[in-house]
Amino acid sequence: MKITIIGSGLAGLSAGYKLCKSNEVVIFEKDAEIGGMTASYCKDFAGKKYFIEKYYHHIFRSDSELLDLIRELGLEGQMLWLKGKSAYFVDGKNYPMNTPAEILRFKPLSFTDLVKLGLLVLRIKLINDTTSYDRIKAKTWILDTTGQSVYENFFAPLMKSKFGENDENISAAWLIGRVKIRSDRGKEGEKLGYLRGGFNSLIEALAKEITAKGGRILQNKAVKEIVIKDNTVQGVIADGDFIPCDAVISTVEPRVLDIITKSKLGTIHETLQGIRYQGTACALIGLDKGLMKDGNYWLNIKADVPFGAVIEHTNFMPFEDYGEHLVYVTSYFQDENDSLWLKKEEEVLDSYIKGLENMFPDFSRTDIHWAKLFRRMDTAPVYEKGYLEKVLPFAPGPTGLYLAGMFSSTNYPERSMNGSVKAGFEAAKFFTKKEEN
Ligand SMILES: Cc1cc2nc3c(=O)[nH]c(=O)nc-3n(C[C@H](O)[C@H](O)[C@H](O)COP(=O)(O)OP(=O)(O)OC[C@H]3O[C@@H](n4cnc5c(N)ncnc54)[C@H](O)[C@@H]3O)c2cc1C
């Protein structure tokens, strides 16, 4: 079969990797490089070349499809499980949040509130099916279970930094999924997975396997239209050319899918228009000196700064792998009218650097070797109350059109690399089963 895949993120590459063995696969990617949100920046610093993700990434223990893929591609030797120390910066003070004992010393909450928080985490760990929580707002649920103080002093700033003005509409299902994954830790704290050499190794290994089996990956080739006639996919249009195929797997965000199907997806068209995504403005900074001297990898922030988290990659991975300190400073934004999207790169970087200067007295701009801003619209669905109804079906209607990506059920109630690998694999399985019948 001639199968067109739109998008070379993990969903598209995972589907292509499985399908290229017995099909003619062509992957179209609008960007110059492959990898989508897991794409890396190649830096040459002081004669040392290394790859670093444009957006911070790590793996969780429960990411079984992704870990299986890493093994299958022979990358297991690069896999590291490392302690990623985290803290919560509240009103000028850093609170370590790694172990239950540390969490018990979180001063913004009273002892009673901390007990309530602990009981909530235990309760969440026992929830296996989040479906019934999809129609409840996280805010309402937390207020009902733990009260005002736990919500305001603990959850509200985190939700604000993740979802901006949508924070109060987020479903309890999302929150439960998130807490479950982040509380999967022992007495020593959370261990997170990372591939030495970066996730670029995974992206490159997938691309190598696909091309070795005759598959093609076309970069700088945006699909402008999926041609559907008599409710059947005919092919795609890219660069003004019509490229016929038997099936299309689209991994692109709902907004773009609606445009390239010319709103021809019937009832799905309305769903596509109703799904909200948020963008990310993530600065990556190369530094002479480490920023967080207490060794934190991840710092959530409640302070008057234009970002929600600081992630010091070289407090997670060894500094020696890079020869300089690497820090991400990041914020989500809600739409294309946000100043984080509209302002020039230098302006956003400057506002982030000023924020760092306010937060870290030892930090100086002169420590900066280089800084880059990576920005994208549509980096995560807004998992608002009732989102489950908007999860897109694998087969949305027209014969030959299939969907796999961040909007798939495998990425509910939170999107992840694993969710997109799984979506890609499930798409491929559909074709393999078809062949067998
Ligand atoms: C800041 C940030 C941090 C993250 N951290 C983690 C983490 O620590 N752990 C984790 O598991 N996940 C993390 N994620 C999520 C993870 O990156 C994504 O869930 C996953 O990579 C999505 O893969 P995808 O293939 O579904 O989508 P994408 O990576 O978005 O791929 C879609 C591709 O389609 C292409 N495309 C779009 N339109 C067209 C068109 N018209 N024609 C051709 N190509 C097109 C895009 O350029 C893109 O390459 C993070 C994401 C962000 C933004």
Short mmCIF file of C-alpha atoms and ligand atoms in Angstrom, two decimals:
data_model
loop_
_atom_site.label_atom_id
_atom_site.label_comp_id
_atom_site.label_asym_id
_atom_site.label_seq_id
_atom_site.Cartn_x
_atom_site.Cartn_y
_atom_site.Cartn_z
CA MET A 1 0.00 0.00 0.00
CA LYS A 2 1.09 3.55 -0.62
CA ILE A 3 0.77 5.34 2.72
CA THR A 4 1.31 9.06 3.27
CA ILE A 5 2.12 10.21 6.79
CA ILE A 6 1.78 13.89 7.60
CA GLY A 7 4.23 15.00 10.30
CA SER A 8 7.57 13.61 11.41
CA GLY A 9 7.09 13.89 15.17
CA LEU A 10 7.15 10.75 17.28
CA ALA A 11 3.64 9.71 16.16
CA GLY A 12 4.51 9.96 12.45
CA LEU A 13 7.95 8.38 12.77
CA SER A 14 6.66 5.53 14.96
CA ALA A 15 3.89 4.73 12.47
CA GLY A 16 6.35 5.01 9.57
CA TYR A 17 8.87 2.75 11.29
CA LYS A 18 6.34 -0.07 11.67
CA LEU A 19 4.70 0.42 8.26
CA CYS A 20 7.76 0.82 6.06
CA LYS A 21 8.55 -2.89 6.35
CA SER A 22 5.68 -3.85 4.05
CA ASN A 23 4.35 -0.62 2.57
CA GLU A 24 5.46 2.30 0.48
CA VAL A 25 5.73 5.04 3.09
CA VAL A 26 6.27 8.75 2.48
CA ILE A 27 6.44 11.16 5.44
CA PHE A 28 5.82 14.85 4.80
CA GLU A 29 7.29 17.32 7.27
CA LYS A 30 6.68 21.06 7.02
CA ASP A 31 9.79 21.99 9.02
CA ALA A 32 13.41 21.86 7.94
CA GLU A 33 14.15 19.24 10.56
CA ILE A 34 12.35 16.12 11.70
CA GLY A 35 11.22 15.24 15.23
CA GLY A 36 8.35 17.72 15.80
CA MET A 37 8.32 18.73 19.45
CA THR A 38 11.16 16.34 20.27
CA ALA A 39 13.45 17.94 17.67
CA SER A 40 16.86 19.03 18.94
CA TYR A 41 19.13 22.00 18.56
CA CYS A 42 22.67 21.16 17.46
CA LYS A 43 25.15 23.30 19.34
CA ASP A 44 28.84 23.68 18.70
CA PHE A 45 30.34 25.06 21.90
CA ALA A 46 34.10 25.48 22.35
CA GLY A 47 34.75 22.85 19.69
CA LYS A 48 32.30 20.37 21.23
CA LYS A 49 29.23 19.45 19.21
CA TYR A 50 26.17 18.21 21.05
CA PHE A 51 22.42 17.86 20.59
CA ILE A 52 19.96 19.26 23.08
CA GLU A 53 16.16 19.16 22.82
CA LYS A 54 14.57 22.49 21.95
CA TYR A 55 12.01 21.72 24.65
CA TYR A 56 13.02 19.90 27.86
CA HIS A 57 12.11 16.20 27.76
CA HIS A 58 12.43 13.17 30.00
CA ILE A 59 10.90 9.71 30.24
CA PHE A 60 8.77 8.23 32.99
CA ARG A 61 9.03 4.62 34.23
CA SER A 62 5.49 3.95 32.98
CA ASP A 63 6.34 4.89 29.36
CA SER A 64 6.33 1.26 28.26
CA GLU A 65 5.88 1.66 24.47
CA LEU A 66 8.60 4.28 24.30
CA LEU A 67 10.99 2.18 26.39
CA ASP A 68 10.27 -0.89 24.22
CA LEU A 69 11.00 1.18 21.11
CA ILE A 70 14.29 2.38 22.58
CA ARG A 71 15.26 -1.25 23.23
CA GLU A 72 14.13 -2.38 19.76
CA LEU A 73 16.28 0.31 18.13
CA GLY A 74 19.35 -0.80 20.12
CA LEU A 75 19.52 2.44 22.13
CA GLU A 76 19.17 0.80 25.54
CA GLY A 77 22.85 1.40 26.30
CA GLN A 78 22.20 5.16 26.16
CA MET A 79 19.30 4.98 28.61
CA LEU A 80 19.91 6.61 31.98
CA TRP A 81 17.66 6.82 35.04
CA LEU A 82 18.62 9.88 37.02
CA LYS A 83 17.43 11.79 40.00
CA GLY A 84 15.76 15.00 38.87
CA LYS A 85 15.58 17.17 41.98
CA SER A 86 12.57 19.44 42.04
CA ALA A 87 11.50 22.41 44.13
CA TYR A 88 8.73 24.96 44.36
CA PHE A 89 9.73 28.66 44.45
CA VAL A 90 7.11 30.52 46.43
CA ASP A 91 7.38 34.20 47.38
CA GLY A 92 11.15 34.33 47.19
CA LYS A 93 11.87 31.00 48.87
CA ASN A 94 12.80 27.62 47.45
CA TYR A 95 11.03 24.58 48.90
CA PRO A 96 12.50 21.19 47.94
CA MET A 97 9.74 18.81 46.89
CA ASN A 98 11.48 15.47 46.40
CA THR A 99 10.60 13.31 49.37
CA PRO A 100 7.56 13.12 51.66
CA ALA A 101 9.74 14.55 54.46
CA GLU A 102 10.62 17.58 52.32
CA ILE A 103 7.03 18.11 51.26
CA LEU A 104 6.07 18.14 54.96
CA ARG A 105 8.36 21.17 55.36
CA PHE A 106 6.45 23.18 52.70
CA LYS A 107 5.73 26.27 54.84
CA PRO A 108 2.96 27.87 52.74
CA LEU A 109 0.73 25.00 53.95
CA SER A 110 -0.21 24.35 57.58
CA PHE A 111 0.35 20.87 59.03
CA THR A 112 -3.37 20.08 58.64
CA ASP A 113 -3.23 21.18 54.98
CA LEU A 114 -0.18 19.01 54.39
CA VAL A 115 -2.03 16.01 55.82
CA LYS A 116 -4.96 16.81 53.50
CA LEU A 117 -2.55 17.05 50.56
CA GLY A 118 -0.95 13.71 51.49
CA LEU A 119 -4.35 12.04 51.74
CA LEU A 120 -5.32 13.47 48.35
CA VAL A 121 -2.18 12.01 46.75
CA LEU A 122 -2.92 8.61 48.33
CA ARG A 123 -6.50 8.79 47.07
CA ILE A 124 -5.30 9.68 43.56
CA LYS A 125 -2.93 6.71 43.54
CA LEU A 126 -5.93 4.41 44.02
CA ILE A 127 -7.87 5.84 41.05
CA ASN A 128 -7.47 3.61 38.01
CA ASP A 129 -10.09 5.04 35.70
CA THR A 130 -10.27 8.82 35.36
CA THR A 131 -13.31 8.84 33.01
CA SER A 132 -15.81 10.01 35.62
CA TYR A 133 -13.48 12.86 36.61
CA ASP A 134 -13.46 14.30 33.09
CA ARG A 135 -16.67 16.23 33.72
CA ILE A 136 -15.48 17.73 37.00
CA LYS A 137 -13.22 20.77 37.15
CA ALA A 138 -9.95 20.16 38.99
CA LYS A 139 -10.52 23.34 41.01
CA THR A 140 -13.95 22.19 42.22
CA TRP A 141 -12.65 18.73 43.05
CA ILE A 142 -9.64 20.00 45.03
CA LEU A 143 -11.75 22.57 46.88
CA ASP A 144 -14.25 19.83 47.78
CA THR A 145 -11.62 17.33 48.89
CA THR A 146 -8.97 19.50 50.53
CA GLY A 147 -10.37 23.00 50.94
CA GLN A 148 -9.39 26.52 49.92
CA SER A 149 -5.93 26.78 51.42
CA VAL A 150 -4.47 23.66 49.71
CA TYR A 151 -5.93 24.81 46.42
CA GLU A 152 -4.71 28.39 46.64
CA ASN A 153 -1.28 27.78 48.13
CA PHE A 154 -0.33 24.61 46.30
CA PHE A 155 -2.33 23.74 43.19
CA ALA A 156 -3.53 27.11 41.88
CA PRO A 157 -0.07 28.55 41.02
CA LEU A 158 0.92 25.27 39.32
CA MET A 159 -2.28 25.19 37.29
CA LYS A 160 -1.87 28.87 36.41
CA SER A 161 1.67 28.33 35.17
CA LYS A 162 0.59 25.32 33.09
CA PHE A 163 -2.72 26.59 31.67
CA GLY A 164 -2.74 30.40 32.07
CA GLU A 165 -6.24 31.83 32.05
CA ASN A 166 -7.68 28.36 31.33
CA ASP A 167 -6.48 27.12 34.73
CA GLU A 168 -9.89 27.06 36.36
CA ASN A 169 -11.49 25.02 33.53
CA ILE A 170 -9.05 22.11 33.59
CA SER A 171 -10.60 18.71 34.35
CA ALA A 172 -9.93 16.70 37.49
CA ALA A 173 -9.00 13.82 35.12
CA TRP A 174 -5.96 15.75 33.88
CA LEU A 175 -4.88 16.64 37.41
CA ILE A 176 -5.27 13.05 38.62
CA GLY A 177 -3.23 11.73 35.66
CA ARG A 178 -0.52 14.30 36.30
CA VAL A 179 -0.28 13.69 40.06
CA LYS A 180 -0.24 9.91 39.51
CA ILE A 181 2.74 10.07 37.16
CA ARG A 182 4.69 12.61 39.26
CA SER A 183 4.12 10.83 42.58
CA ASP A 184 5.51 7.55 41.28
CA ARG A 185 8.66 7.87 43.41
CA GLY A 186 10.44 6.12 46.22
CA LYS A 187 11.87 7.46 49.46
CA GLU A 188 14.86 8.85 47.55
CA GLY A 189 12.73 10.92 45.20
CA GLU A 190 11.75 10.65 41.56
CA LYS A 191 13.99 9.08 38.93
CA LEU A 192 13.51 10.23 35.36
CA GLY A 193 14.77 8.68 32.16
CA TYR A 194 16.93 10.33 29.52
CA LEU A 195 18.86 9.15 26.49
CA ARG A 196 22.53 10.03 26.65
CA GLY A 197 23.18 12.03 23.48
CA GLY A 198 19.61 13.32 23.65
CA PHE A 199 16.34 12.26 22.06
CA ASN A 200 17.91 13.20 18.77
CA SER A 201 19.39 9.66 18.84
CA LEU A 202 15.88 8.22 18.91
CA ILE A 203 14.63 10.47 16.11
CA GLU A 204 17.69 9.71 13.97
CA ALA A 205 17.45 5.96 14.62
CA LEU A 206 13.79 5.93 13.54
CA ALA A 207 14.57 7.93 10.40
CA LYS A 208 17.47 5.60 9.56
CA GLU A 209 15.28 2.49 9.86
CA ILE A 210 12.54 4.08 7.74
CA THR A 211 14.87 5.14 4.92
CA ALA A 212 16.78 1.82 5.04
CA LYS A 213 13.50 0.04 4.25
CA GLY A 214 12.80 2.35 1.31
CA GLY A 215 10.56 4.84 3.13
CA ARG A 216 11.01 8.53 2.32
CA ILE A 217 11.00 11.50 4.66
CA LEU A 218 10.46 14.79 2.87
CA GLN A 219 11.48 17.83 4.91
CA ASN A 220 10.32 21.40 4.20
CA LYS A 221 7.23 19.87 2.57
CA ALA A 222 4.03 21.09 4.15
CA VAL A 223 0.89 19.26 3.11
CA LYS A 224 -1.55 21.95 2.03
CA GLU A 225 -4.49 19.66 1.32
CA ILE A 226 -5.67 16.11 1.87
CA VAL A 227 -7.65 15.46 -1.29
CA ILE A 228 -10.92 13.69 -0.48
CA LYS A 229 -13.35 12.75 -3.26
CA ASP A 230 -16.54 10.72 -2.84
CA ASN A 231 -15.63 10.41 0.84
CA THR A 232 -12.40 8.60 -0.09
CA VAL A 233 -8.83 9.87 0.24
CA GLN A 234 -7.15 10.34 -3.13
CA GLY A 235 -3.82 11.78 -2.04
CA VAL A 236 -2.23 14.98 -0.79
CA ILE A 237 -1.12 18.30 -2.24
CA ALA A 238 2.30 19.64 -1.30
CA ASP A 239 4.30 22.32 -3.12
CA GLY A 240 1.48 22.51 -5.65
CA ASP A 241 1.91 18.85 -6.65
CA PHE A 242 -0.75 16.18 -6.24
CA ILE A 243 0.73 13.01 -4.75
CA PRO A 244 -1.70 10.08 -4.92
CA CYS A 245 -1.83 7.44 -2.18
CA ASP A 246 -4.07 4.71 -0.76
CA ALA A 247 -4.16 6.07 2.79
CA VAL A 248 -3.15 9.10 4.82
CA ILE A 249 -2.15 9.07 8.49
CA SER A 250 -2.33 12.62 9.79
CA THR A 251 -0.46 13.49 12.99
CA VAL A 252 -0.94 17.25 12.73
CA GLU A 253 -2.79 19.37 15.27
CA PRO A 254 -6.62 19.64 14.95
CA ARG A 255 -6.50 23.28 13.79
CA VAL A 256 -4.23 22.35 10.87
CA LEU A 257 -6.17 19.16 10.07
CA ASP A 258 -9.33 21.22 9.70
CA ILE A 259 -7.55 23.55 7.26
CA ILE A 260 -5.97 20.84 5.12
CA THR A 261 -9.18 18.81 4.89
CA LYS A 262 -10.95 22.02 3.81
CA SER A 263 -13.41 21.49 6.68
CA LYS A 264 -14.74 18.38 4.92
CA LEU A 265 -14.78 16.12 7.97
CA GLY A 266 -18.50 16.48 8.74
CA THR A 267 -19.23 16.38 12.47
CA ILE A 268 -15.52 16.06 13.27
CA HIS A 269 -15.10 19.52 11.72
CA GLU A 270 -16.94 21.03 14.69
CA THR A 271 -14.88 19.02 17.16
CA LEU A 272 -11.68 20.15 15.44
CA GLN A 273 -12.76 23.74 15.83
CA GLY A 274 -13.66 23.17 19.48
CA ILE A 275 -10.31 21.71 20.56
CA ARG A 276 -8.08 24.29 22.17
CA TYR A 277 -4.31 23.93 22.21
CA GLN A 278 -1.75 26.10 23.95
CA GLY A 279 1.65 27.28 22.81
CA THR A 280 5.07 27.22 24.45
CA ALA A 281 7.79 29.88 24.57
CA CYS A 282 10.87 28.08 25.82
CA ALA A 283 14.27 29.72 26.14
CA LEU A 284 17.38 27.56 26.12
CA ILE A 285 20.40 29.24 27.66
CA GLY A 286 24.07 28.15 27.66
CA LEU A 287 25.82 29.37 30.81
CA ASP A 288 29.28 29.64 32.21
CA LYS A 289 28.12 28.90 35.77
CA GLY A 290 25.33 26.72 37.12
CA LEU A 291 22.14 28.62 37.98
CA MET A 292 20.55 26.57 40.75
CA LYS A 293 23.32 25.88 43.21
CA ASP A 294 21.11 23.56 45.27
CA GLY A 295 21.21 21.09 42.40
CA ASN A 296 17.58 21.45 41.32
CA TYR A 297 16.62 20.13 37.93
CA TRP A 298 13.05 21.40 38.00
CA LEU A 299 11.78 24.55 39.66
CA ASN A 300 8.09 25.43 39.61
CA ILE A 301 7.54 29.10 40.28
CA LYS A 302 5.01 31.27 42.06
CA ALA A 303 6.49 34.73 41.61
CA ASP A 304 6.05 37.82 39.50
CA VAL A 305 8.18 36.65 36.57
CA PRO A 306 7.09 36.04 32.95
CA PHE A 307 7.73 32.28 33.11
CA GLY A 308 6.38 29.33 35.07
CA ALA A 309 9.35 27.01 35.40
CA VAL A 310 13.12 26.88 35.23
CA ILE A 311 14.70 23.57 34.25
CA GLU A 312 18.43 23.16 34.64
CA HIS A 313 19.33 20.33 32.29
CA THR A 314 22.90 20.08 33.55
CA ASN A 315 21.62 19.49 37.10
CA PHE A 316 20.13 16.33 35.61
CA MET A 317 22.58 15.22 32.93
CA PRO A 318 26.33 15.58 33.55
CA PHE A 319 27.83 18.97 32.66
CA GLU A 320 30.76 17.13 30.99
CA ASP A 321 28.46 15.92 28.18
CA TYR A 322 28.05 19.53 27.07
CA GLY A 323 30.98 21.54 28.44
CA GLU A 324 28.64 24.32 29.57
CA HIS A 325 25.60 24.67 31.82
CA LEU A 326 22.21 24.44 30.13
CA VAL A 327 19.02 25.97 31.46
CA TYR A 328 15.49 26.10 30.06
CA VAL A 329 13.21 28.98 31.05
CA THR A 330 9.69 28.36 29.91
CA SER A 331 6.12 29.46 29.77
CA TYR A 332 2.97 28.23 28.11
CA PHE A 333 0.74 30.77 26.36
CA GLN A 334 -2.87 30.53 25.32
CA ASP A 335 -3.17 31.98 21.82
CA GLU A 336 -1.51 33.95 19.04
CA ASN A 337 -2.45 37.27 20.70
CA ASP A 338 -0.17 36.57 23.64
CA SER A 339 2.89 38.80 23.93
CA LEU A 340 5.10 35.70 24.27
CA TRP A 341 4.09 34.88 20.69
CA LEU A 342 3.98 38.43 19.31
CA LYS A 343 7.16 39.92 20.80
CA LYS A 344 10.50 39.64 19.06
CA GLU A 345 12.81 36.81 20.18
CA GLU A 346 15.25 39.29 21.84
CA GLU A 347 12.44 40.94 23.80
CA VAL A 348 11.14 37.67 25.22
CA LEU A 349 14.67 36.54 26.05
CA ASP A 350 15.37 39.85 27.74
CA SER A 351 12.22 39.60 29.88
CA TYR A 352 13.13 36.01 30.87
CA ILE A 353 16.71 37.03 31.74
CA LYS A 354 15.46 39.95 33.86
CA GLY A 355 13.19 37.47 35.67
CA LEU A 356 16.19 35.21 36.35
CA GLU A 357 18.14 38.20 37.68
CA ASN A 358 15.31 38.92 40.12
CA MET A 359 15.06 35.34 41.29
CA PHE A 360 18.74 34.36 41.50
CA PRO A 361 20.97 37.06 43.09
CA ASP A 362 24.17 35.21 42.03
CA PHE A 363 23.15 35.09 38.39
CA SER A 364 24.55 37.66 35.99
CA ARG A 365 23.88 38.16 32.27
CA THR A 366 27.61 38.02 31.76
CA ASP A 367 27.39 34.27 32.61
CA ILE A 368 25.42 33.70 29.40
CA HIS A 369 27.25 32.13 26.45
CA TRP A 370 24.21 32.12 24.21
CA ALA A 371 20.43 32.10 24.43
CA LYS A 372 17.78 30.93 21.98
CA LEU A 373 14.01 31.05 22.09
CA PHE A 374 11.98 28.15 20.74
CA ARG A 375 8.32 28.94 20.24
CA ARG A 376 5.44 26.97 18.85
CA MET A 377 1.68 27.29 18.80
CA ASP A 378 -0.25 24.08 19.43
CA THR A 379 2.13 22.33 21.81
CA ALA A 380 -0.48 20.75 24.08
CA PRO A 381 -4.24 20.29 24.19
CA VAL A 382 -5.97 22.27 26.91
CA TYR A 383 -7.43 19.39 28.91
CA GLU A 384 -10.52 21.27 30.00
CA LYS A 385 -13.61 19.76 31.58
CA GLY A 386 -15.36 17.54 29.03
CA TYR A 387 -12.24 17.14 26.87
CA LEU A 388 -12.75 13.36 26.68
CA GLU A 389 -15.59 13.93 24.20
CA LYS A 390 -13.14 15.79 21.96
CA VAL A 391 -10.55 13.00 21.77
CA LEU A 392 -10.32 12.41 18.04
CA PRO A 393 -11.23 9.02 16.59
CA PHE A 394 -8.63 6.99 14.69
CA ALA A 395 -10.88 6.82 11.62
CA PRO A 396 -12.75 10.12 11.30
CA GLY A 397 -14.94 9.16 8.34
CA PRO A 398 -13.48 9.29 4.83
CA THR A 399 -12.10 5.98 3.61
CA GLY A 400 -8.33 6.01 3.82
CA LEU A 401 -7.96 8.84 6.38
CA TYR A 402 -6.56 8.00 9.80
CA LEU A 403 -5.50 10.13 12.76
CA ALA A 404 -2.71 9.52 15.29
CA GLY A 405 -1.10 12.11 17.53
CA MET A 406 -1.39 14.33 20.57
CA PHE A 407 -5.17 14.43 20.14
CA SER A 408 -5.53 10.60 20.23
CA SER A 409 -6.92 8.55 23.12
CA THR A 410 -3.37 7.34 23.88
CA ASN A 411 -2.57 10.92 24.89
CA TYR A 412 -5.48 11.30 27.30
CA PRO A 413 -5.55 12.66 30.00
CA GLU A 414 -2.05 14.06 29.29
CA ARG A 415 0.08 14.14 26.18
CA SER A 416 3.53 12.58 26.16
CA MET A 417 6.17 11.08 23.92
CA ASN A 418 4.88 7.66 24.96
CA GLY A 419 1.31 8.58 24.03
CA SER A 420 2.39 9.59 20.53
CA VAL A 421 4.58 6.52 20.01
CA LYS A 422 1.61 4.39 21.07
CA ALA A 423 -0.74 6.30 18.73
CA GLY A 424 1.70 5.70 15.84
CA PHE A 425 2.02 2.00 16.68
CA GLU A 426 -1.74 1.54 16.94
CA ALA A 427 -2.18 3.16 13.53
CA ALA A 428 0.40 0.79 12.05
CA LYS A 429 -1.27 -2.21 13.72
CA PHE A 430 -4.51 -1.36 11.94
CA PHE A 431 -2.81 -1.74 8.54
CA THR A 432 -0.96 -4.91 9.57
CA LYS A 433 -4.25 -6.50 10.69
CA LYS A 434 -5.85 -5.46 7.39
CA GLU A 435 -3.05 -7.24 5.51
CA GLU A 436 -3.52 -10.41 7.55
CA ASN A 437 -7.28 -10.57 6.78
C1 LIG B 1 7.78 22.17 26.39
C2 LIG B 1 7.45 20.73 26.20
C3 LIG B 1 7.97 19.79 27.06
C4 LIG B 1 7.64 18.44 26.92
N1 LIG B 1 8.17 17.55 27.79
C5 LIG B 1 7.85 16.24 27.66
C6 LIG B 1 8.44 15.28 28.53
O1 LIG B 1 9.28 15.60 29.38
N2 LIG B 1 8.08 13.98 28.38
C7 LIG B 1 7.16 13.58 27.44
O2 LIG B 1 6.87 12.38 27.36
N3 LIG B 1 6.60 14.48 26.59
C8 LIG B 1 6.92 15.78 26.68
N4 LIG B 1 6.37 16.69 25.82
C9 LIG B 1 5.33 16.23 24.89
C10 LIG B 1 5.89 15.55 23.67
O3 LIG B 1 6.91 16.32 23.07
C11 LIG B 1 4.76 15.37 22.65
O4 LIG B 1 3.65 14.80 23.27
C12 LIG B 1 5.15 14.50 21.45
O5 LIG B 1 6.45 14.79 21.02
C13 LIG B 1 4.16 14.76 20.32
O6 LIG B 1 4.52 14.05 19.16
P1 LIG B 1 3.55 14.09 17.89
O7 LIG B 1 4.23 13.36 16.81
O8 LIG B 1 2.19 13.63 18.29
O9 LIG B 1 3.38 15.63 17.54
P2 LIG B 1 4.45 16.67 16.98
O10 LIG B 1 5.76 16.42 17.60
O11 LIG B 1 3.82 17.99 17.14
O12 LIG B 1 4.56 16.29 15.43
C14 LIG B 1 3.69 16.78 14.44
C15 LIG B 1 4.52 17.15 13.23
O13 LIG B 1 3.66 17.54 12.17
C16 LIG B 1 4.31 18.58 11.45
N5 LIG B 1 3.31 19.28 10.64
C17 LIG B 1 2.33 20.13 11.07
N6 LIG B 1 1.61 20.55 10.03
C18 LIG B 1 2.11 19.96 8.92
C19 LIG B 1 1.77 19.98 7.53
N7 LIG B 1 0.74 20.71 7.08
N8 LIG B 1 2.51 19.24 6.67
C20 LIG B 1 3.56 18.49 7.11
N9 LIG B 1 3.93 18.44 8.41
C21 LIG B 1 3.20 19.15 9.30
C22 LIG B 1 4.93 19.41 12.56
O14 LIG B 1 5.95 20.26 12.06
C23 LIG B 1 5.47 18.31 13.47
O15 LIG B 1 6.78 17.94 13.13
C24 LIG B 1 6.73 18.04 25.90
C25 LIG B 1 6.26 18.98 25.00
C26 LIG B 1 6.61 20.31 25.14
C27 LIG B 1 6.08 21.33 24.17
#
